[in-house]
XYZ file of C-alpha atoms in Angstrom:
584
model
C 0.015 -0.017 0.002
C 3.014 2.293 0.074
C 4.441 4.293 -2.750
C 8.114 4.445 -3.598
C 8.082 8.262 -3.733
C 9.969 9.958 -0.911
C 7.806 11.458 1.824
C 7.148 11.464 5.578
C 5.384 8.918 7.728
C 2.856 9.949 10.399
C 1.841 7.178 12.783
C -1.016 7.329 15.289
C -0.864 4.422 17.746
C -4.180 3.797 19.562
C -5.418 1.161 21.903
C -7.278 -0.641 19.160
C -5.276 -0.070 15.978
C -2.236 1.525 14.318
C -3.040 4.222 11.757
C -0.352 5.535 9.436
C -0.178 7.942 6.499
C 2.709 8.642 4.181
C 2.474 12.184 2.868
C 4.349 14.476 0.518
C 3.858 18.173 -0.216
C 2.560 19.203 -3.653
C 1.618 22.473 -5.294
C -2.080 21.774 -4.604
C -1.597 20.746 -0.960
C -0.722 17.335 0.381
C -0.749 13.951 -1.364
C -1.169 10.589 0.312
C 1.476 8.303 -1.216
C 1.072 5.519 1.311
C -1.176 4.423 4.172
C -1.668 1.498 6.515
C -4.257 0.449 9.056
C -3.431 -2.417 11.399
C -6.048 -3.552 13.902
C -4.747 -5.373 16.981
C -6.006 -8.868 17.813
C -7.046 -7.487 21.214
C -7.882 -4.049 22.552
C -4.796 -3.007 24.524
C -6.841 -1.305 27.198
C -9.370 -4.093 27.448
C -9.771 -6.262 30.466
C -7.650 -9.337 30.818
C -4.688 -7.981 28.758
C -1.439 -7.980 30.741
C 1.220 -5.304 30.303
C 3.635 -7.773 28.721
C 0.973 -8.828 26.266
C 0.276 -5.179 25.369
C 3.956 -4.665 24.629
C 4.007 -7.837 22.535
C 0.887 -6.848 20.550
C 2.228 -3.324 19.856
C 5.654 -4.686 18.921
C 4.128 -7.166 16.470
C 1.948 -4.445 14.933
C 4.956 -2.166 14.364
C 6.964 -5.058 12.944
C 4.143 -5.888 10.545
C 3.936 -2.222 9.524
C 7.684 -1.917 8.987
C 7.857 -5.172 7.010
C 5.278 -4.087 4.450
C 6.239 -0.412 4.160
C 9.501 1.336 3.334
C 10.114 3.419 6.466
C 13.883 3.383 7.002
C 14.603 6.415 4.819
C 11.656 8.643 5.806
C 11.212 10.844 8.834
C 8.515 9.639 11.203
C 6.122 11.586 13.449
C 4.183 9.819 16.222
C 1.455 10.844 18.638
C 0.895 10.325 22.356
C -2.675 10.021 23.679
C -4.034 13.132 25.363
C -4.713 11.428 28.699
C -1.010 10.560 28.967
C 0.073 14.148 28.410
C -0.243 17.594 29.943
C -1.292 20.763 28.098
C -2.125 24.174 29.430
C -2.730 27.523 27.729
C -1.804 30.611 29.753
C -1.616 34.348 29.206
C 1.709 36.009 29.945
C 2.161 39.370 31.653
C 3.236 42.224 29.365
C 6.965 41.673 28.778
C 9.495 42.273 26.006
C 9.449 39.687 23.270
C 12.995 38.535 24.064
C 11.996 37.725 27.653
C 9.098 35.440 26.653
C 11.192 32.195 26.749
C 12.412 33.065 30.258
C 8.861 33.739 31.496
C 7.550 30.572 29.833
C 10.172 28.425 31.560
C 9.198 29.893 34.894
C 5.508 29.251 34.151
C 6.268 25.685 33.028
C 7.873 24.881 36.360
C 4.803 26.270 38.097
C 2.153 24.718 35.865
C 3.438 21.220 35.063
C 2.307 18.879 37.905
C 5.522 16.821 37.739
C 9.165 17.462 38.396
C 10.435 19.420 35.389
C 13.384 17.006 35.097
C 11.024 14.049 34.758
C 9.188 15.316 31.703
C 9.834 16.395 28.137
C 8.146 19.713 27.591
C 7.812 22.354 24.923
C 5.815 25.516 24.359
C 4.021 27.275 21.488
C 3.381 30.964 21.064
C -0.251 31.369 19.918
C -0.633 34.070 17.315
C -3.982 35.623 18.210
C -4.587 38.928 16.486
C -7.977 39.193 18.181
C -6.443 39.467 21.636
C -3.926 41.997 22.945
C -2.556 39.404 25.430
C 0.359 37.082 24.714
C -0.883 33.500 24.958
C 1.303 30.406 24.995
C 0.588 26.706 25.167
C 2.722 24.509 27.389
C 2.857 20.788 26.636
C 4.565 17.983 28.546
C 4.838 14.173 28.634
C 6.573 12.072 31.258
C 9.928 10.660 30.147
C 8.911 7.084 30.992
C 5.859 7.288 28.659
C 7.934 8.551 25.722
C 10.717 6.025 26.348
C 8.219 3.171 26.349
C 6.786 4.243 23.015
C 10.122 5.124 21.425
C 11.642 1.733 22.255
C 9.403 -0.108 19.766
C 10.121 2.346 16.956
C 13.872 2.233 17.551
C 13.775 -1.554 17.433
C 12.244 -1.417 13.935
C 14.842 1.111 12.723
C 12.356 3.974 12.311
C 13.715 7.503 12.437
C 11.279 9.314 14.741
C 11.880 13.088 14.515
C 8.640 14.436 15.965
C 6.540 13.523 19.013
C 3.229 15.341 19.405
C 0.245 14.910 21.714
C -2.848 13.728 19.861
C -5.125 16.719 20.627
C -2.631 19.120 19.001
C -2.266 16.816 15.995
C -6.059 16.879 15.596
C -6.011 20.708 15.799
C -3.321 20.864 13.106
C -5.552 18.678 10.882
C -8.545 20.995 11.285
C -6.442 24.179 10.959
C -4.831 23.015 7.726
C -7.659 21.070 6.098
C -10.959 22.754 7.059
C -11.710 25.894 5.035
C -14.747 26.619 7.216
C -12.748 27.034 10.418
C -13.750 30.348 12.039
C -11.686 32.869 13.966
C -11.577 33.339 17.749
C -14.524 35.724 17.828
C -16.645 33.454 15.635
C -18.283 30.088 16.170
C -15.753 27.366 16.964
C -15.389 23.900 15.467
C -15.368 20.941 17.898
C -13.510 17.667 17.397
C -14.656 14.548 19.203
C -12.199 11.719 18.727
C -13.376 8.601 20.580
C -10.687 6.080 21.379
C -10.882 2.864 23.410
C -10.427 4.426 26.818
C -10.949 8.171 26.343
C -12.664 10.675 24.115
C -10.529 13.646 23.108
C -12.447 16.904 22.844
C -10.717 19.755 21.000
C -12.302 23.189 20.434
C -10.690 24.903 17.459
C -10.566 28.349 15.929
C -7.935 29.813 13.634
C -6.347 31.615 16.566
C -7.013 29.427 19.620
C -7.265 25.818 20.690
C -8.710 24.282 23.835
C -8.756 20.582 24.694
C -10.020 18.196 27.314
C -9.871 14.404 27.706
C -13.177 12.745 28.676
C -12.807 9.421 30.487
C -15.389 7.702 28.347
C -14.367 5.666 25.337
C -15.339 2.661 23.282
C -14.406 0.325 26.167
C -17.190 1.825 28.301
C -19.788 0.699 25.773
C -18.124 -2.750 25.557
C -18.089 -3.162 29.326
C -21.808 -2.208 29.498
C -22.609 -4.940 26.961
C -20.380 -7.448 28.803
C -22.113 -6.720 32.089
C -25.582 -6.952 30.545
C -24.990 -10.245 28.773
C -22.372 -11.653 31.168
C -19.722 -11.992 28.443
C -15.970 -11.608 28.348
C -14.589 -8.323 27.134
C -13.500 -9.725 23.803
C -16.890 -11.374 23.094
C -18.745 -8.213 24.228
C -16.552 -6.136 21.834
C -17.475 -8.411 18.957
C -21.174 -8.225 19.884
C -21.013 -4.418 20.078
C -19.562 -4.141 16.597
C -22.188 -6.458 15.087
C -25.115 -4.979 17.066
C -27.035 -3.640 14.033
C -27.160 -7.153 12.574
C -27.813 -8.981 15.865
C -31.253 -10.217 16.917
C -30.494 -8.658 20.296
C -29.997 -5.183 18.873
C -32.598 -3.588 21.152
C -31.128 -5.144 24.291
C -27.605 -4.164 23.245
C -28.483 -0.506 22.743
C -30.555 -0.525 25.885
C -27.436 -1.646 27.796
C -25.330 1.094 26.199
C -27.913 3.858 26.705
C -26.465 5.044 30.063
C -23.050 5.437 28.388
C -24.685 7.512 25.656
C -26.207 9.710 28.309
C -22.983 10.068 30.291
C -20.966 10.937 27.169
C -23.491 13.542 26.076
C -23.514 15.094 29.557
C -19.707 15.238 29.730
C -19.424 16.817 26.301
C -22.121 19.312 27.140
C -20.461 20.151 30.472
C -17.043 20.608 28.750
C -18.416 22.877 26.037
C -20.289 24.888 28.645
C -17.103 25.353 30.628
C -15.279 26.438 27.488
C -17.944 29.002 26.646
C -17.872 30.555 30.100
C -14.107 30.430 30.707
C -13.234 33.483 28.607
C -15.026 36.468 27.078
C -15.950 36.042 23.429
C -16.349 32.256 23.633
C -20.107 32.389 24.128
C -20.646 32.596 20.360
C -21.449 28.893 20.235
C -20.196 26.141 17.961
C -20.571 25.709 14.226
C -20.221 21.907 14.054
C -18.814 18.821 15.738
C -16.453 16.615 13.749
C -16.790 13.011 14.947
C -13.611 10.957 14.573
C -12.344 7.575 15.769
C -13.699 4.054 15.699
C -15.962 4.611 18.721
C -17.964 7.218 16.820
C -19.047 4.547 14.327
C -21.523 3.193 16.902
C -24.975 3.270 15.350
C -27.015 6.265 16.466
C -24.220 7.916 18.524
C -23.729 10.882 16.155
C -27.465 11.475 15.932
C -27.832 11.291 19.703
C -25.042 13.836 20.298
C -26.498 16.176 17.690
C -29.907 16.092 19.409
C -28.418 16.451 22.885
C -25.972 19.258 22.104
C -27.981 21.087 19.493
C -24.908 21.240 17.207
C -24.542 19.491 13.799
C -22.378 16.375 14.060
C -20.521 15.219 10.930
C -18.260 12.247 10.324
C -15.937 13.145 7.381
C -15.519 10.594 4.631
C -12.655 12.534 3.001
C -10.178 15.384 3.567
C -10.425 18.696 1.674
C -6.759 19.393 0.917
C -5.497 15.833 0.470
C -5.262 13.940 -2.811
C -4.779 10.192 -3.035
C -2.053 8.741 -5.214
C -3.368 6.745 -8.159
C -1.266 3.784 -7.048
C -3.309 3.319 -3.843
C -6.637 1.678 -3.169
C -9.248 4.361 -2.717
C -11.779 1.899 -1.214
C -9.465 0.796 1.601
C -8.395 4.403 2.228
C -11.925 5.818 2.527
C -13.047 2.878 4.647
C -10.919 4.225 7.528
C -10.470 7.884 6.584
C -11.988 9.190 9.827
C -9.338 7.256 11.753
C -6.522 8.997 9.859
C -7.191 12.528 11.118
C -4.570 12.347 13.884
C -1.942 10.962 11.497
C -2.909 13.657 8.988
C -2.210 16.388 11.565
C 1.158 14.790 12.428
C 2.168 14.654 8.764
C 1.175 18.264 8.190
C 3.427 19.304 11.085
C 6.339 17.292 9.723
C 5.856 19.031 6.364
C 6.031 22.443 8.124
C 2.418 23.343 7.273
C 0.970 23.235 10.804
C 0.158 25.980 13.316
C 1.191 24.023 16.425
C 4.870 23.159 15.990
C 5.825 22.001 19.472
C 7.911 18.810 19.546
C 8.237 16.529 22.586
C 10.997 14.396 21.128
C 13.465 13.608 23.964
C 16.457 15.918 23.962
C 18.851 12.989 24.117
C 17.291 11.477 20.986
C 17.273 14.842 19.222
C 20.937 15.388 20.073
C 21.929 11.908 18.936
C 20.027 12.413 15.659
C 21.686 15.787 15.176
C 25.106 14.211 15.783
C 24.189 11.377 13.443
C 23.353 13.895 10.724
C 26.521 15.818 11.468
C 28.587 12.604 11.513
C 27.362 11.830 8.011
C 28.381 15.310 6.973
C 31.772 14.864 8.696
C 32.300 11.523 6.989
C 31.359 12.997 3.637
C 33.690 15.988 4.241
C 36.529 13.667 5.350
C 36.013 11.467 2.310
C 36.052 14.506 0.077
C 39.245 15.812 1.691
C 40.891 12.384 1.344
C 39.866 12.222 -2.303
C 41.262 15.692 -2.885
C 44.527 14.738 -1.199
C 44.854 11.589 -3.309
C 44.135 13.514 -6.458
C 46.653 16.153 -5.427
C 49.390 13.526 -4.917
C 48.564 11.926 -8.286
C 48.572 15.295 -9.932
C 51.878 16.258 -8.328
C 53.467 13.014 -9.572
C 52.175 13.588 -13.074
C 53.351 17.210 -13.083
C 56.816 16.124 -11.854
C 57.168 13.580 -14.656
C 56.117 16.206 -17.204
C 58.615 18.648 -15.714
C 61.516 16.231 -16.163
C 60.307 15.312 -19.635
C 60.400 18.952 -20.770
C 63.942 19.670 -19.455
C 65.538 20.152 -22.977
C 62.792 22.548 -24.007
C 63.273 24.556 -20.806
C 67.034 24.826 -21.446
C 66.448 25.980 -25.011
C 63.884 28.443 -23.789
C 66.293 29.823 -21.149
C 68.980 30.244 -23.805
C 66.614 32.125 -26.101
C 65.491 34.205 -23.159
C 69.087 35.126 -22.277
C 69.797 36.171 -25.882
C 66.651 38.238 -25.980
C 67.592 39.976 -22.724
C 71.114 40.751 -24.094
C 69.636 42.138 -27.326
C 67.180 44.195 -25.363
C 70.018 45.587 -23.227
C 72.024 46.551 -26.345
C 68.957 48.149 -27.883
C 68.377 50.222 -24.759
C 72.050 51.236 -24.790
C 71.838 52.382 -28.399
C 68.591 54.176 -27.779
C 70.240 56.070 -24.905
C 72.775 57.495 -27.407
C 70.106 59.005 -29.602
C 69.237 61.904 -27.291
C 72.634 63.701 -27.403
C 72.813 63.272 -31.178
C 69.287 64.565 -31.610
C 70.147 67.563 -29.466
C 73.200 68.367 -31.607
C 71.201 67.992 -34.824
C 68.444 70.205 -33.443
C 70.989 72.837 -32.468
C 72.454 72.922 -35.979
C 69.043 72.942 -37.623
C 67.999 75.909 -35.463
C 70.457 78.084 -37.400
C 68.175 77.693 -40.414
C 65.039 78.228 -38.496
C 64.254 81.637 -40.070
C 66.054 81.339 -43.391
C 62.791 81.621 -45.294
C 62.085 85.062 -43.903
C 64.374 87.017 -46.214
C 63.230 85.310 -49.461
C 59.641 85.766 -48.319
C 60.325 89.481 -47.610
C 61.894 89.922 -51.048
C 59.041 88.110 -52.701
C 56.529 90.261 -50.827
C 58.411 93.479 -51.740
C 58.708 92.575 -55.405
C 55.033 91.594 -55.574
C 54.147 95.149 -54.496
C 56.028 96.780 -57.414
C 54.156 97.591 -60.653
C 54.524 95.114 -63.484
C 52.732 93.935 -66.579
C 49.981 92.376 -64.522
C 49.039 95.190 -62.167
C 49.039 98.235 -64.436
C 46.151 99.625 -66.442
C 48.401 101.331 -69.017
C 48.710 99.144 -72.134
C 51.972 100.861 -73.269
C 53.529 100.219 -69.891
C 52.536 96.561 -70.101
C 54.360 96.220 -73.394
C 57.342 98.085 -71.880
C 57.454 95.656 -68.917
C 57.231 92.687 -71.255
C 59.986 94.054 -73.506
C 62.275 94.710 -70.507
C 61.570 91.236 -69.214
C 62.414 89.694 -72.611
C 65.446 91.984 -73.192
C 63.782 93.536 -76.257
C 65.846 96.775 -76.537
C 64.149 97.997 -79.688
C 60.720 97.961 -78.088
C 62.089 99.773 -75.044
C 63.712 102.480 -77.182
C 60.544 102.900 -79.171
C 58.897 104.323 -76.122
C 59.793 107.910 -75.304
C 62.120 108.238 -72.339
C 59.826 110.406 -70.351
C 57.156 107.729 -70.663
C 59.290 104.856 -69.384
C 58.116 104.233 -65.815
C 60.501 101.565 -64.575
C 62.112 100.978 -61.133
C 65.033 98.590 -60.573
C 65.939 97.292 -57.102
C 69.684 96.667 -57.191
C 70.487 95.900 -53.598
C 68.786 94.886 -50.332
C 70.590 94.925 -47.001
C 69.265 92.953 -44.000
C 70.306 93.750 -40.399
C 69.445 91.391 -37.548
C 67.913 92.775 -34.348
C 66.791 90.947 -31.205
C 63.837 93.320 -30.777
C 61.998 95.672 -33.108
C 61.696 98.146 -30.254
C 65.451 98.371 -29.884
C 66.274 98.071 -33.601
C 68.366 100.865 -35.232
C 66.665 101.984 -38.406
C 68.644 103.391 -41.352
C 67.619 107.014 -40.817
C 68.617 106.816 -37.147
C 72.006 105.405 -38.126
C 72.571 108.247 -40.527
C 71.758 110.808 -37.866
C 74.039 109.233 -35.301
C 76.809 108.018 -37.567
C 76.893 110.796 -40.071
C 77.743 108.428 -42.885
C 75.628 106.833 -45.483
C 75.696 103.168 -46.178
C 76.307 102.208 -49.734
C 73.482 99.791 -49.433
C 71.018 102.656 -48.932
C 71.628 104.366 -52.281
C 68.493 104.671 -54.289
C 68.802 105.230 -58.050
C 65.651 106.544 -59.569
C 64.979 105.680 -63.149
C 62.889 108.694 -63.963
C 62.129 110.795 -66.942
C 63.628 114.225 -66.324
C 64.644 113.302 -62.814
C 61.000 113.117 -61.650
C 59.651 110.320 -59.423
C 58.281 107.300 -61.227
C 54.787 106.451 -59.967
C 55.144 102.845 -60.933
C 57.774 100.163 -60.215
C 58.547 96.978 -62.014
C 59.189 94.043 -59.701
C 59.991 90.425 -60.284
C 61.923 90.942 -63.499
C 65.070 88.881 -64.182
C 68.169 90.912 -63.593
C 66.721 93.002 -60.755
C 69.284 91.812 -58.227
C 73.008 92.429 -58.841
C 74.673 89.751 -60.820
C 71.454 88.107 -61.827
C 71.157 87.112 -65.491
C 68.746 88.972 -67.705
C 69.996 92.502 -66.845
C 69.777 95.153 -69.463
C 72.926 95.559 -71.645
C 75.334 98.168 -70.429
C 75.993 98.862 -66.805
C 74.573 96.403 -64.351
C 71.323 97.691 -63.073
C 71.259 100.770 -65.387
C 69.012 101.558 -68.290
C 70.624 102.372 -71.643
C 71.702 105.983 -72.084
C 73.279 106.247 -68.622
C 70.003 106.281 -66.792
C 70.127 104.833 -63.311
C 68.836 101.327 -63.633
C 68.027 100.337 -60.031
C 67.687 101.305 -56.440
C 69.613 100.142 -53.442
C 67.360 99.679 -50.415
C 68.566 99.276 -46.875
C 66.363 96.815 -44.960
C 65.930 95.133 -41.699
């Protein structure tokens, strides 16, 4: 009946049967991937069953469960009956949040009716937005009770990680599964879970939980039948279960009627106490959910509904649980009302519950923690050892490769040495470049302004009149004839119409500053002598000034080819042929 998919096991051990669910979380909620229901050959709390026989029956049931289900790899949650546990809900005085654990421990010592060292206890902070008070639940179970239960699970190799009291497991079921669960200031939902010896009553809202154990269970009905018909407990149990089909059905229910009445009175008294114990609880109850095998007695649900005036329902399914396709739906739904406690345990183990207290013994929890850590330590040590081995292997391989490549390393070192020597020589040669560059730059600087004088001459000549910048056609022909050395054309023009200027000499003086420069006129005033380079010969008709000048002609500078025949720089007929200009 179990699936091979990984999940968690939740086991509810009662006096009459073992109920177990294997659950896993899904996107839609929770899925049942395995279940089991094992009924004992005898009721453990029935008369005539010795303690040793109880242990034997429970041990055989767990062995049967472990043999037909895969439980060694899954975490397991188990429940302890409410009458074997202690639970109390108290309101704390106004304190800082960090001091709540300290106050709770003090309250636990005061509230738990046993020596605090003889019990396993835990507490739960109740998140109640409808109340300004801080409310906590304190839960405890005697060590000897837990040890007795844990022994059988340890023997079968089950890994129990959560121990919860049954009333809180039932509350977790209702809180998680029932969408109609109201809040604290609304009508509450009541759970009645009838076991063999006791009936667990749990009043549930989304914010609060209240529980009580009623000392009336299925055994009380069996004992009434046994007394009426003078039967053994086992035969009376069988007769009780088959009462609807027995010819003594009227006598059987007549014998059980006082138990019906007592149960109804106890439930009514408990609910009345709940309603009057705190303000806001008088709203009433929306429904009673009947669970457990005892509630299957014919007419019991109807009787309670009439007596209490509250609808009583026995669920045939769970709202937020889906059943795996691999499982038998008929067998599952046949006992679905018995699985509510296991359902609440599984929800807690899947971290979907409101009550998260865990009464697992501290010694077991520590040993499990160390077991988990030891596995981690072993894995880490194995990993370190593997890394060390791989490192040694790698080192050996690298060493062999190093020796194998010795010739290549030597050749590489030789090439490296040659490259370093060449680089050194190159740096040495490069260091010699700077002085040479400085010397070259110094020599080149002498010619830095050599273009100035030609440019000055070119500019000066371009300003003189020539064949291109005169409007007189005769003068254009005169300039062209002079340029070509055509004497006849020159002589054909009357002398007083020849407007020609020849520059025969230019003198350049260097000065560091134009402000401090000595101009030619200033030199003449101070020196009293005239430089030969400042003589100006005017080629004029009748000694008058020529308005135009002819620049750029060949033979303008002394010694240049293309001068007119006769004296250098003079026009024919003894006319001055040029002008010496002193310049700076």
